[in-house]
Amino acid sequence: MKIIFKSVALLLLSVVLFSCSKDKTSPDNQTDGNYFLWIQVGNWPNTAQYVVGVNSVDTGSVSLSGNGREITGKADYGIIPHKGYYYYVNEEEGSFVKFELKSNNWTAVKEVPYVHVNFASATYTWVNDKTLLIVGPNGDYTKTLYSIVDIETFKFVNGELTLPALPTGYTGYRIGNLEYSDGNVYFGFNYAKDWPDPSYDKALFAVAKYSSTGLTMIGTEEDAASAGNGSSRLWTASSNVDSNGDVYMLTTPQMVNKTLPNVVYRYKKGTTTIDQSYKFNVSAVTGSDAIGLWAIGNGKAIIKYNNTGILASNHTYEFAIIDLHNKTLVKKLTDLPRDNSDYLQSVIVNGSKVHIVINGEGTNDYVWSLNTTTYEVTKGINIKGDFDYILRIDEL
Amino acid sequence: MLTWNNIGFKLQLIAMLSFFSLITTAQNFSKISGQVKDQQGSMVQVSVQLKELAKSTQTDKDGKFVFENLKAGNYTLIVSYIGYQTLQKKVSVQTGEVLNLTLMLEESSTQMQMVTVIGKTKTQELRESGFAVNTIETKQFANTNTNLSQLLNKSTGVKVREKGGVGSDFEFSINGLSGKQIKFFIDGIPLEILGTAMSFNNIPVNLAESIEVYKGVVPVSLGSDALGGAVNIITNRNTKNYVDFSTTYGSFNTNKNALSTQFVDKKNGLTLRLNGFTNYSDNNYKMIGVRGITGDNIVGNKITIDGTSEFITLDAERFHNRYKSAFGQAEVGVSNKSYADALFANFSYTGFDQQLQTGTDQRNVYGMATRHGHSLNAGLRYSKRNLFVKGLDANTYWGYSKDISIVTDTARRKYYWNNIYAYSDSPEMGSFFTINNLTRPHIIGRTNVSYKINNEHSFNLNYVLDGVENNTFNELVTTSDDNPGLVRKNIVGLAYQQDLFSNKWSNVFFTKYYGLGLKLNKYSSATAVYENISSSDNSLGYGLSSRYYVIKDFGVKFSFEKAYRLQEASEMFGDGVNTIANLDLKPEHSYNLNLGTFYSKTLNHNHQLFIEANGFLRYAKDFIYAKVYQSNTPRTIYENLDKINISGAEAEIRYNYKNLLSATVNASYQKSISFSSANSTSNENTYNKRLPNQPWFFGNADLGIGKNDLIGKDTRIQFNWSTNFIHWYYRTWEGLGAVIDDIPSQTIHNASLTSSFQKSKYNISLECNNLTNQLAYDNFKLQKEGRAFYVKLRYFISKN
């Protein structure tokens, strides 16, 4: 009998001992910086997204151990960074939120009801420092909607843009590149079919007149040299306006037609039709599929592309400098390790400071800085934790 | 080095050696046989125990039993059956003598009602088998408003987490494994055959006689790819005439009815059995501290969002949460014939209709989305003992069903918790407006053959064919699925059981073969046509269970299985665009180990004590999960990348005193550690960390006090109290982030009071759940019901 009770008691005791107290780790590298890194950990269904702030991305290291804030369900990394804050549409809750990450606290500074654009499939641009323009489809992609948001007063102007009717067999619109320049709004779009049929195999562009009370369509045009609508700035930039006010837009035809190249198109400042004298076949200079484009000044831009020749690893994404004005490859940044993911906000540009975050093979996870004169790269902060997915970097 | 592979090899070796040492000797042994009767005649399935040898058996269809190969001596026979007074009889047997006894049982004063069963019931026997198993006799809960999942949630190692309310989605876990890794059966047949509405949180307790929960190691008779364990509902298989009807009313406009009845023509054995239930609830319980919307521009319950619109925090009733379901089954056939012990045909219908109130997170409010469906099933079962030769028992079942479920998500509305909505150009649930149809023709065949060589050695062979076609399409876009996935599983199990040293040591060695065939039409973007692709896979699992009585009433048990969960068509073939095919996908597998001990003691026939404690290990590899790149990339691929180790312990103490008092206390602890990485060359920060969103310490206490004849002859008053505790657990990854978000600890109390009249013919029960009105949560902090009251009326009559 004694043996029995002893063994039962031992088991019960071990149950009690194992159920130890909460080990809420105290933060040892907590920072309140201007730089923010977004990281995803775990496998489905246990994936979680974290944001962590750092003062500098040039040296040191950062980890999530007792540091950073889990934001799964509160926000997603398809988000709008702007001057110290993040702006986000929470479609599940039907709200427009202004967030702040301070002392590892992710706080909703202001939150108002908002239901209009299908945000996860939308894109945005800034008309000026306090005016945000969001353009995107409705839920079933049959309409193209926009919201002009005054981020100081939280006043919204919601409307709809009328694009050409969907050609027969096509069921929805997709919106990609979006830019504002000199009173005009420029965007790339596409006609999509139901899965699994491919989308429309020409590049489509639209121009609308901007006013604070709403947008008015000016016109659309298509070009057979490429296809695809570019990517959404919420996730990855693929368009920009240079210091002259000219608009550059990269098309991303990979999901539509694998034989068509990536092409950068241009609208000269103040014009409403594509500059037919300018078409930059980016695929020809990199030999691969480009997915993102970030202007770094002086007509130069960083492009992120998928080196489809690499089969042995899922780290296939490389970076290169291109000259948009002269339509040339400046340099492939071969000193950088290869990244493992495609449509991400990987590059931040602040004047002459350019940083690139790369999720390299193994523990080779760093933020790199780029010298915009020599195009040399330098290893900066180390992201410790061997994460599978580094989602985005922002400087607020 | 000791690895899992060579442990497996050694176990196989032990199994083979035991098999070859199978030597049976027939000496001058004695025999005790007999027949058990009541006033109506012979009684079947009565438990007969030989106290001194801790041997037990059950009476056959003629009420007969036999204990063979006995040494000469004095023995005590204990004969027990629910609703009857237990009989103890001392007998003496000489060398070579054959005793033949007639034993009469008398009905106890409380029929089918909290009866203290002395001697070992079938469920108790199972508890004392080598398997790690929870067995629950449902009769004692027959007067309560409980469903099977609530009942199981109170047993060790089991956690059922619901979205909230009658009929809501739930996740059932056994020792930390859940979802597709747990399989459900009804009398050994996969439960899926009866349709979507026949889920555990729907089935009233009155439809089952007992429930068995096998943890990690599953006997071959439950033929399926159950990686983490299996649950088997045992329905009433006696040959009595009975009617069991109950109706429940309660909070949130809840009404449940259940009927279970059987008519047997004693002359020709013709039997008609009818089972059915209906469930209805508005589930409109109150949500505390949720978000509503207000503003100047509200007409009816539609708001036009403008500058005056703002959020408010309030307590609000759930407004789109109604659930109704129905099940009806007719079984007709014959029993106790020379050609068949049972030959039955059955037909059943299940239907459900459900309003959906929230997404996985309660911040995502729906007001229009619905789900409904129905299923039709027909089946045939046959069983025969001593087929061709003595000791060869066989049974077989073949069934077909067609299950349809439809999810409707077409509303252009965004709802807030105060039942106000704004116009939205997006659907409520998904990305596209859908009326999503899922149609599944399903065929299941099962044949089980057992052969008992003698009292010490027996074999069991089980075969299951499970074929299902998944047709999914959006009714708004198309009228059929161009791309249905076909899954065909052939599962064969063979077990050899030995009961050595007068049943002191019992071993089961088994092996299972899993054959998988998959077919899918896959869209090829290269050729722009659908191509038919198929795949097949074979896996071999094995295991053993062993129980040894160290002393009388005290035993130790051990069980082990290398278990599999087969991949599904959608996981393997993808959908051509968003999900990339992975033809190298392998089944998931796990090495499951249980080590337990139990002590069972009856004192003066009045005090019954049962203590059990178990430790377990699960080493699950090659878990299949969707490798989602990021939420903006539509591409996913299913890979065998997850690795999880689970270790834990659980203990339960049960005590009964006569018919007066019953008490149960149990506690379960489990630690699930992730060893996964999406990147095969490195280990992420989550490596070697506790899996989030998994309760890891929980316990239950039940107390029942009842008295017969207190308010008149043939009456019984019964009071039950139960407390359920869940320790706080991580909502997200431990150690990551400055603030750890957790689901707080919860303690929920329930109480019920039952009065029974005329030997439990009429019963009335009052019940209060969540007595202290605690804020209760489950997954992702979804709020569950607060305090709720129910009244249940039950009529029960049984005749031979």
Short mmCIF file of N, CA, C and O in Angstrom, two decimals, chain A residues 1 4 11-12 15 18-19 22-23 40 42-43 46 48 50 64-70 73 76-77 92-95 104 111-113 115 138-141 143 194-196 235 341-343 385-389 391, chain B residues 291 293 311 363-364 412 414 416 423-426 431-433 477 523 554 575 577 599 613 625 630-633 635 642 651 669 676 678-679 682-685 691 697 728 730-733 735-739 742:
data_model
loop_
_atom_site.label_atom_id
_atom_site.label_comp_id
_atom_site.label_asym_id
_atom_site.label_seq_id
_atom_site.Cartn_x
_atom_site.Cartn_y
_atom_site.Cartn_z
N MET A 1 0.83 -1.21 0.00
CA MET A 1 0.00 0.00 0.00
C MET A 1 0.86 1.27 0.00
O MET A 1 0.62 2.21 -0.74
N ILE A 4 2.30 2.15 -3.22
CA ILE A 4 1.29 2.70 -4.12
C ILE A 4 1.10 4.18 -3.84
O ILE A 4 1.17 5.01 -4.73
N LEU A 11 3.93 11.25 -8.31
CA LEU A 11 3.39 11.73 -9.58
C LEU A 11 2.66 13.05 -9.41
O LEU A 11 2.83 13.98 -10.19
N LEU A 12 1.86 13.12 -8.35
CA LEU A 12 1.12 14.36 -8.09
C LEU A 12 2.09 15.50 -7.80
O LEU A 12 1.91 16.62 -8.26
N VAL A 15 3.61 16.80 -10.82
CA VAL A 15 2.64 17.65 -11.52
C VAL A 15 2.73 19.07 -10.97
O VAL A 15 2.81 20.05 -11.69
N PHE A 18 6.21 20.73 -11.85
CA PHE A 18 6.33 21.13 -13.26
C PHE A 18 5.56 22.39 -13.56
O PHE A 18 5.91 23.16 -14.42
N SER A 19 4.47 22.55 -12.81
CA SER A 19 3.63 23.72 -13.11
C SER A 19 4.20 24.94 -12.42
O SER A 19 3.61 25.50 -11.53
N LYS A 22 5.01 31.79 -13.48
CA LYS A 22 5.15 32.54 -14.72
C LYS A 22 6.57 33.07 -14.87
O LYS A 22 7.09 33.70 -13.96
N ASP A 23 7.21 32.77 -15.97
CA ASP A 23 8.55 33.33 -16.15
C ASP A 23 8.49 34.47 -17.15
O ASP A 23 8.88 34.35 -18.29
N GLN A 40 8.32 37.67 -37.95
CA GLN A 40 7.29 36.64 -37.73
C GLN A 40 7.96 35.37 -37.21
O GLN A 40 8.97 34.94 -37.75
N GLY A 42 7.36 31.24 -35.54
CA GLY A 42 6.48 30.09 -35.36
C GLY A 42 5.88 29.59 -36.66
O GLY A 42 5.95 30.23 -37.70
N ASN A 43 5.32 28.42 -36.57
CA ASN A 43 4.65 27.81 -37.71
C ASN A 43 3.15 27.87 -37.50
O ASN A 43 2.67 27.84 -36.37
N ASN A 46 0.59 28.60 -35.15
CA ASN A 46 1.18 29.32 -34.03
C ASN A 46 2.08 30.46 -34.48
O ASN A 46 3.03 30.81 -33.80
N ALA A 48 3.25 34.18 -35.03
CA ALA A 48 3.02 35.43 -34.31
C ALA A 48 3.94 36.49 -34.90
O ALA A 48 5.07 36.18 -35.29
N TYR A 50 5.86 40.20 -34.46
CA TYR A 50 6.39 41.11 -33.44
C TYR A 50 6.96 42.35 -34.10
O TYR A 50 7.45 42.30 -35.22
N LEU A 64 14.32 39.27 -29.80
CA LEU A 64 12.95 39.37 -29.27
C LEU A 64 12.87 38.81 -27.85
O LEU A 64 11.80 38.79 -27.27
N SER A 65 14.00 38.37 -27.30
CA SER A 65 13.95 37.80 -25.96
C SER A 65 13.63 38.90 -24.95
O SER A 65 14.46 39.77 -24.69
N GLY A 66 12.44 38.88 -24.45
CA GLY A 66 11.99 39.89 -23.49
C GLY A 66 11.92 41.27 -24.09
O GLY A 66 11.94 42.28 -23.39
N ASN A 67 11.86 41.36 -25.38
CA ASN A 67 11.91 42.65 -26.06
C ASN A 67 10.95 42.64 -27.24
O ASN A 67 10.67 41.61 -27.82
N GLY A 68 10.47 43.85 -27.61
CA GLY A 68 9.55 43.93 -28.73
C GLY A 68 8.12 43.66 -28.29
O GLY A 68 7.87 43.34 -27.12
N ARG A 69 7.21 43.80 -29.24
CA ARG A 69 5.81 43.64 -28.88
C ARG A 69 5.10 42.74 -29.88
O ARG A 69 5.25 42.93 -31.10
N GLU A 70 4.34 41.80 -29.38
CA GLU A 70 3.58 40.94 -30.27
C GLU A 70 2.34 41.70 -30.72
O GLU A 70 1.62 42.28 -29.91
N GLY A 73 -2.99 40.11 -34.90
CA GLY A 73 -4.42 40.39 -34.70
C GLY A 73 -4.70 41.87 -34.51
O GLY A 73 -5.80 42.34 -34.78
N ASP A 76 -1.13 44.23 -39.07
CA ASP A 76 -0.42 43.30 -39.92
C ASP A 76 0.73 44.09 -40.54
O ASP A 76 0.75 45.32 -40.47
N TYR A 77 1.68 43.41 -41.16
CA TYR A 77 2.82 44.17 -41.67
C TYR A 77 2.56 44.81 -43.02
O TYR A 77 3.44 45.45 -43.57
N GLU A 92 -11.09 43.54 -39.72
CA GLU A 92 -11.88 42.67 -38.84
C GLU A 92 -12.72 43.50 -37.88
O GLU A 92 -13.83 43.15 -37.55
N GLU A 93 -12.16 44.61 -37.42
CA GLU A 93 -12.89 45.42 -36.45
C GLU A 93 -13.60 46.60 -37.11
O GLU A 93 -14.33 47.33 -36.44
N GLY A 94 -13.35 46.81 -38.40
CA GLY A 94 -13.97 47.95 -39.08
C GLY A 94 -13.47 49.27 -38.55
O GLY A 94 -14.25 50.16 -38.21
N SER A 95 -12.12 49.42 -38.45
CA SER A 95 -11.58 50.65 -37.87
C SER A 95 -10.34 51.11 -38.60
O SER A 95 -9.65 50.33 -39.27
N ASN A 104 8.16 49.51 -25.83
CA ASN A 104 7.61 48.18 -26.12
C ASN A 104 6.10 48.10 -25.95
O ASN A 104 5.55 47.01 -25.82
N GLU A 111 -8.41 55.84 -32.85
CA GLU A 111 -9.07 54.77 -33.60
C GLU A 111 -10.50 55.21 -33.92
O GLU A 111 -11.23 55.61 -33.01
N VAL A 112 -10.85 55.17 -35.18
CA VAL A 112 -12.21 55.59 -35.58
C VAL A 112 -12.83 54.52 -36.48
O VAL A 112 -12.11 53.76 -37.12
N PRO A 113 -14.17 54.49 -36.54
CA PRO A 113 -14.80 53.52 -37.45
C PRO A 113 -14.44 53.81 -38.91
O PRO A 113 -14.40 54.97 -39.31
N VAL A 115 -15.03 51.76 -42.82
CA VAL A 115 -15.35 50.60 -43.67
C VAL A 115 -15.42 51.10 -45.11
O VAL A 115 -16.35 51.81 -45.46
N ASN A 138 -12.88 46.71 -53.84
CA ASN A 138 -13.85 46.31 -52.82
C ASN A 138 -13.63 44.83 -52.53
O ASN A 138 -12.68 44.22 -53.03
N GLY A 139 -14.53 44.25 -51.76
CA GLY A 139 -14.32 42.87 -51.31
C GLY A 139 -14.19 41.86 -52.42
O GLY A 139 -13.32 41.00 -52.37
N ASP A 140 -15.05 41.98 -53.45
CA ASP A 140 -14.96 40.98 -54.51
C ASP A 140 -14.25 41.52 -55.75
O ASP A 140 -14.38 40.96 -56.83
N TYR A 141 -13.54 42.60 -55.59
CA TYR A 141 -12.66 43.14 -56.63
C TYR A 141 -13.41 43.66 -57.86
O TYR A 141 -12.83 43.79 -58.92
N LYS A 143 -15.00 46.57 -57.94
CA LYS A 143 -14.95 48.03 -57.96
C LYS A 143 -13.56 48.49 -57.56
O LYS A 143 -12.81 47.74 -56.92
N ASP A 194 -10.90 34.29 -62.60
CA ASP A 194 -11.00 33.39 -61.46
C ASP A 194 -9.87 32.38 -61.52
O ASP A 194 -9.50 31.92 -62.59
N TRP A 195 -9.42 32.06 -60.37
CA TRP A 195 -8.39 31.06 -60.26
C TRP A 195 -8.83 29.79 -61.01
O TRP A 195 -9.99 29.43 -60.92
N PRO A 196 -7.99 29.11 -61.71
CA PRO A 196 -6.55 29.35 -61.81
C PRO A 196 -6.14 30.03 -63.11
O PRO A 196 -4.97 29.97 -63.49
N TRP A 235 3.09 46.59 -48.78
CA TRP A 235 3.97 45.44 -48.59
C TRP A 235 5.34 45.70 -49.19
O TRP A 235 6.35 45.41 -48.56
N SER A 341 12.69 36.04 -48.94
CA SER A 341 11.27 36.33 -49.20
C SER A 341 11.11 37.47 -50.19
O SER A 341 12.01 38.29 -50.35
N ASP A 342 9.94 37.46 -50.82
CA ASP A 342 9.78 38.39 -51.93
C ASP A 342 9.15 39.73 -51.56
O ASP A 342 9.84 40.71 -51.35
N TYR A 343 7.83 39.78 -51.48
CA TYR A 343 7.17 41.09 -51.41
C TYR A 343 7.24 41.68 -50.00
O TYR A 343 6.30 41.60 -49.23
N GLY A 385 18.24 35.48 -33.36
CA GLY A 385 17.07 34.63 -33.13
C GLY A 385 16.81 33.69 -34.29
O GLY A 385 15.90 32.89 -34.25
N ASP A 386 17.63 33.83 -35.34
CA ASP A 386 17.53 32.91 -36.46
C ASP A 386 16.10 32.81 -37.00
O ASP A 386 15.57 31.71 -37.20
N PHE A 387 15.49 33.94 -37.17
CA PHE A 387 14.08 33.96 -37.56
C PHE A 387 13.88 33.51 -39.00
O PHE A 387 14.72 33.74 -39.85
N ASP A 388 12.74 32.88 -39.23
CA ASP A 388 12.43 32.44 -40.58
C ASP A 388 11.97 33.59 -41.45
O ASP A 388 12.19 33.61 -42.64
N TYR A 389 11.26 34.54 -40.83
CA TYR A 389 10.70 35.63 -41.62
C TYR A 389 10.95 36.99 -40.97
O TYR A 389 10.46 37.24 -39.86
N LEU A 391 9.97 40.63 -41.70
CA LEU A 391 8.87 41.09 -42.56
C LEU A 391 9.09 42.49 -43.14
O LEU A 391 8.77 42.75 -44.28
N ARG B 291 -16.86 45.97 -28.27
CA ARG B 291 -16.92 47.24 -28.98
C ARG B 291 -18.20 47.39 -29.80
O ARG B 291 -18.53 46.53 -30.60
N ILE B 293 -20.71 50.58 -31.93
CA ILE B 293 -20.52 51.81 -32.70
C ILE B 293 -21.72 52.72 -32.48
O ILE B 293 -22.84 52.24 -32.26
N PHE B 311 -16.54 54.71 -31.61
CA PHE B 311 -16.67 53.42 -30.93
C PHE B 311 -17.12 53.62 -29.49
O PHE B 311 -16.78 54.60 -28.86
N ARG B 363 -13.16 39.97 -31.81
CA ARG B 363 -13.22 41.34 -32.33
C ARG B 363 -13.80 41.36 -33.74
O ARG B 363 -14.18 42.39 -34.26
N ASN B 364 -13.81 40.19 -34.38
CA ASN B 364 -14.33 40.08 -35.73
C ASN B 364 -15.79 39.61 -35.68
O ASN B 364 -16.07 38.43 -35.55
N ARG B 412 -22.98 42.35 -47.54
CA ARG B 412 -22.16 43.54 -47.69
C ARG B 412 -22.33 44.40 -46.44
O ARG B 412 -22.83 45.51 -46.49
N LYS B 414 -20.66 45.30 -42.39
CA LYS B 414 -19.68 45.14 -41.31
C LYS B 414 -20.42 45.39 -40.00
O LYS B 414 -20.93 46.48 -39.76
N TYR B 416 -21.02 45.50 -35.82
CA TYR B 416 -20.37 45.79 -34.54
C TYR B 416 -21.20 45.13 -33.44
O TYR B 416 -22.34 44.72 -33.69
N TYR B 423 -22.49 49.68 -44.21
CA TYR B 423 -22.37 49.08 -45.54
C TYR B 423 -20.89 48.79 -45.81
O TYR B 423 -20.03 49.63 -45.56
N SER B 424 -20.62 47.63 -46.29
CA SER B 424 -19.24 47.28 -46.62
C SER B 424 -19.24 46.58 -47.97
O SER B 424 -20.13 45.79 -48.27
N ASP B 425 -18.22 46.89 -48.76
CA ASP B 425 -18.12 46.23 -50.05
C ASP B 425 -17.33 44.93 -49.96
O ASP B 425 -17.00 44.33 -50.97
N SER B 426 -17.03 44.52 -48.73
CA SER B 426 -16.30 43.27 -48.53
C SER B 426 -17.18 42.28 -47.78
O SER B 426 -18.00 42.69 -46.97
N SER B 431 -12.25 36.62 -48.21
CA SER B 431 -11.87 37.67 -49.14
C SER B 431 -12.89 37.81 -50.26
O SER B 431 -12.99 38.85 -50.89
N PHE B 432 -13.61 36.72 -50.54
CA PHE B 432 -14.56 36.74 -51.65
C PHE B 432 -15.96 36.42 -51.14
O PHE B 432 -16.12 35.69 -50.17
N PHE B 433 -16.95 36.96 -51.84
CA PHE B 433 -18.33 36.60 -51.52
C PHE B 433 -18.51 35.14 -51.94
O PHE B 433 -18.19 34.77 -53.07
N VAL B 477 -19.99 31.24 -58.31
CA VAL B 477 -19.11 31.26 -59.46
C VAL B 477 -19.31 30.06 -60.38
O VAL B 477 -19.28 30.16 -61.59
N TYR B 523 -4.52 21.57 -61.85
CA TYR B 523 -4.35 22.49 -62.97
C TYR B 523 -2.88 22.68 -63.25
O TYR B 523 -2.09 22.96 -62.35
N PHE B 554 -3.52 -3.76 -7.37
CA PHE B 554 -2.55 -2.74 -7.74
C PHE B 554 -1.80 -3.20 -8.99
O PHE B 554 -1.16 -4.24 -8.99
N ASP B 575 -3.39 23.38 -54.74
CA ASP B 575 -4.50 23.75 -55.61
C ASP B 575 -3.98 24.29 -56.94
O ASP B 575 -4.73 24.86 -57.71
N VAL B 577 -2.20 26.85 -57.76
CA VAL B 577 -1.71 28.22 -57.80
C VAL B 577 -1.30 28.68 -56.41
O VAL B 577 -0.13 28.93 -56.14
N TYR B 599 -4.70 1.62 -8.70
CA TYR B 599 -5.01 0.87 -7.49
C TYR B 599 -6.52 0.89 -7.32
O TYR B 599 -7.15 1.94 -7.39
N ALA B 613 -2.60 6.92 -11.93
CA ALA B 613 -1.66 7.98 -12.29
C ALA B 613 -0.91 7.52 -13.52
O ALA B 613 -0.55 6.35 -13.64
N TYR B 625 2.33 20.97 -42.00
CA TYR B 625 1.70 22.27 -41.82
C TYR B 625 1.91 23.11 -43.06
O TYR B 625 2.84 22.88 -43.83
N GLN B 630 4.30 34.73 -46.16
CA GLN B 630 3.82 35.81 -45.32
C GLN B 630 2.40 36.07 -45.76
O GLN B 630 1.95 35.56 -46.76
N SER B 631 1.71 36.92 -45.00
CA SER B 631 0.29 37.06 -45.31
C SER B 631 0.04 37.79 -46.63
O SER B 631 -1.06 37.77 -47.13
N ASN B 632 1.04 38.44 -47.21
CA ASN B 632 0.79 39.11 -48.49
C ASN B 632 1.15 38.22 -49.66
O ASN B 632 0.96 38.58 -50.81
N THR B 633 1.74 37.06 -49.39
CA THR B 633 2.11 36.16 -50.46
C THR B 633 1.11 35.02 -50.48
O THR B 633 0.97 34.33 -49.49
N ARG B 635 1.17 32.24 -51.85
CA ARG B 635 1.69 30.89 -52.04
C ARG B 635 1.96 30.17 -50.72
O ARG B 635 2.59 30.71 -49.82
N ASP B 642 7.08 20.28 -38.86
CA ASP B 642 6.86 20.47 -37.43
C ASP B 642 7.35 19.27 -36.63
O ASP B 642 7.13 18.13 -37.02
N ALA B 651 -3.32 12.38 -12.99
CA ALA B 651 -3.71 11.48 -11.90
C ALA B 651 -5.18 11.68 -11.58
O ALA B 651 -5.72 12.79 -11.76
N TYR B 669 -1.27 17.53 -16.36
CA TYR B 669 -0.20 18.47 -16.70
C TYR B 669 0.42 18.04 -18.01
O TYR B 669 0.64 16.84 -18.23
N SER B 676 10.38 22.95 -34.15
CA SER B 676 10.09 23.17 -35.57
C SER B 676 10.92 24.32 -36.11
O SER B 676 11.31 25.21 -35.39
N ALA B 678 10.82 26.46 -40.03
CA ALA B 678 10.45 26.50 -41.44
C ALA B 678 11.70 26.41 -42.31
O ALA B 678 11.64 26.09 -43.47
N ASN B 679 12.81 26.71 -41.68
CA ASN B 679 14.06 26.70 -42.40
C ASN B 679 14.85 25.47 -41.95
O ASN B 679 15.23 25.37 -40.79
N SER B 682 18.35 25.88 -40.08
CA SER B 682 18.58 26.59 -38.82
C SER B 682 17.37 26.46 -37.91
O SER B 682 16.30 26.08 -38.34
N ASN B 683 17.58 26.77 -36.67
CA ASN B 683 16.50 26.67 -35.70
C ASN B 683 16.08 28.06 -35.25
O ASN B 683 16.89 28.86 -34.82
N GLU B 684 14.79 28.29 -35.35
CA GLU B 684 14.29 29.62 -35.03
C GLU B 684 14.25 29.83 -33.53
O GLU B 684 14.43 28.91 -32.75
N ASN B 685 13.96 31.08 -33.18
CA ASN B 685 13.86 31.46 -31.78
C ASN B 685 12.78 30.71 -31.02
O ASN B 685 12.78 30.65 -29.80
N LEU B 691 4.67 25.47 -26.83
CA LEU B 691 3.72 25.87 -27.86
C LEU B 691 2.69 26.83 -27.28
O LEU B 691 2.16 26.58 -26.20
N PHE B 697 -2.02 23.01 -17.58
CA PHE B 697 -2.33 22.43 -16.28
C PHE B 697 -3.81 22.65 -16.01
O PHE B 697 -4.29 23.78 -16.01
N TRP B 728 -3.60 29.49 -16.02
CA TRP B 728 -3.32 30.43 -17.14
C TRP B 728 -2.37 29.77 -18.13
O TRP B 728 -1.56 28.93 -17.77
N TYR B 730 -0.07 30.49 -22.06
CA TYR B 730 0.43 31.48 -23.01
C TYR B 730 -0.51 31.59 -24.20
O TYR B 730 -0.88 30.59 -24.78
N ARG B 731 -0.83 32.81 -24.56
CA ARG B 731 -1.58 33.01 -25.80
C ARG B 731 -0.60 33.03 -26.98
O ARG B 731 -0.93 32.73 -28.10
N THR B 732 0.64 33.43 -26.68
CA THR B 732 1.65 33.48 -27.73
C THR B 732 2.95 32.87 -27.21
O THR B 732 2.95 32.24 -26.16
N TRP B 733 4.03 33.04 -27.91
CA TRP B 733 5.28 32.33 -27.58
C TRP B 733 5.88 32.82 -26.27
O TRP B 733 6.02 34.02 -26.06
N GLY B 735 8.64 33.85 -23.62
CA GLY B 735 9.99 34.41 -23.68
C GLY B 735 10.21 35.43 -24.78
O GLY B 735 11.22 36.11 -24.81
N LEU B 736 9.29 35.53 -25.72
CA LEU B 736 9.46 36.49 -26.81
C LEU B 736 8.58 37.71 -26.54
O LEU B 736 7.44 37.58 -26.13
N GLY B 737 9.12 38.89 -26.80
CA GLY B 737 8.36 40.11 -26.57
C GLY B 737 8.51 40.57 -25.13
O GLY B 737 8.80 39.78 -24.23
N ALA B 738 8.32 41.87 -24.92
CA ALA B 738 8.50 42.45 -23.58
C ALA B 738 7.35 42.09 -22.66
O ALA B 738 7.50 42.01 -21.45
N VAL B 739 6.19 41.88 -23.24
CA VAL B 739 5.01 41.57 -22.44
C VAL B 739 4.47 40.23 -22.91
O VAL B 739 4.29 40.01 -24.10
N ASP B 742 -1.30 36.39 -21.90
CA ASP B 742 -1.76 35.06 -21.50
C ASP B 742 -3.28 35.00 -21.38
O ASP B 742 -3.96 36.01 -21.36
#
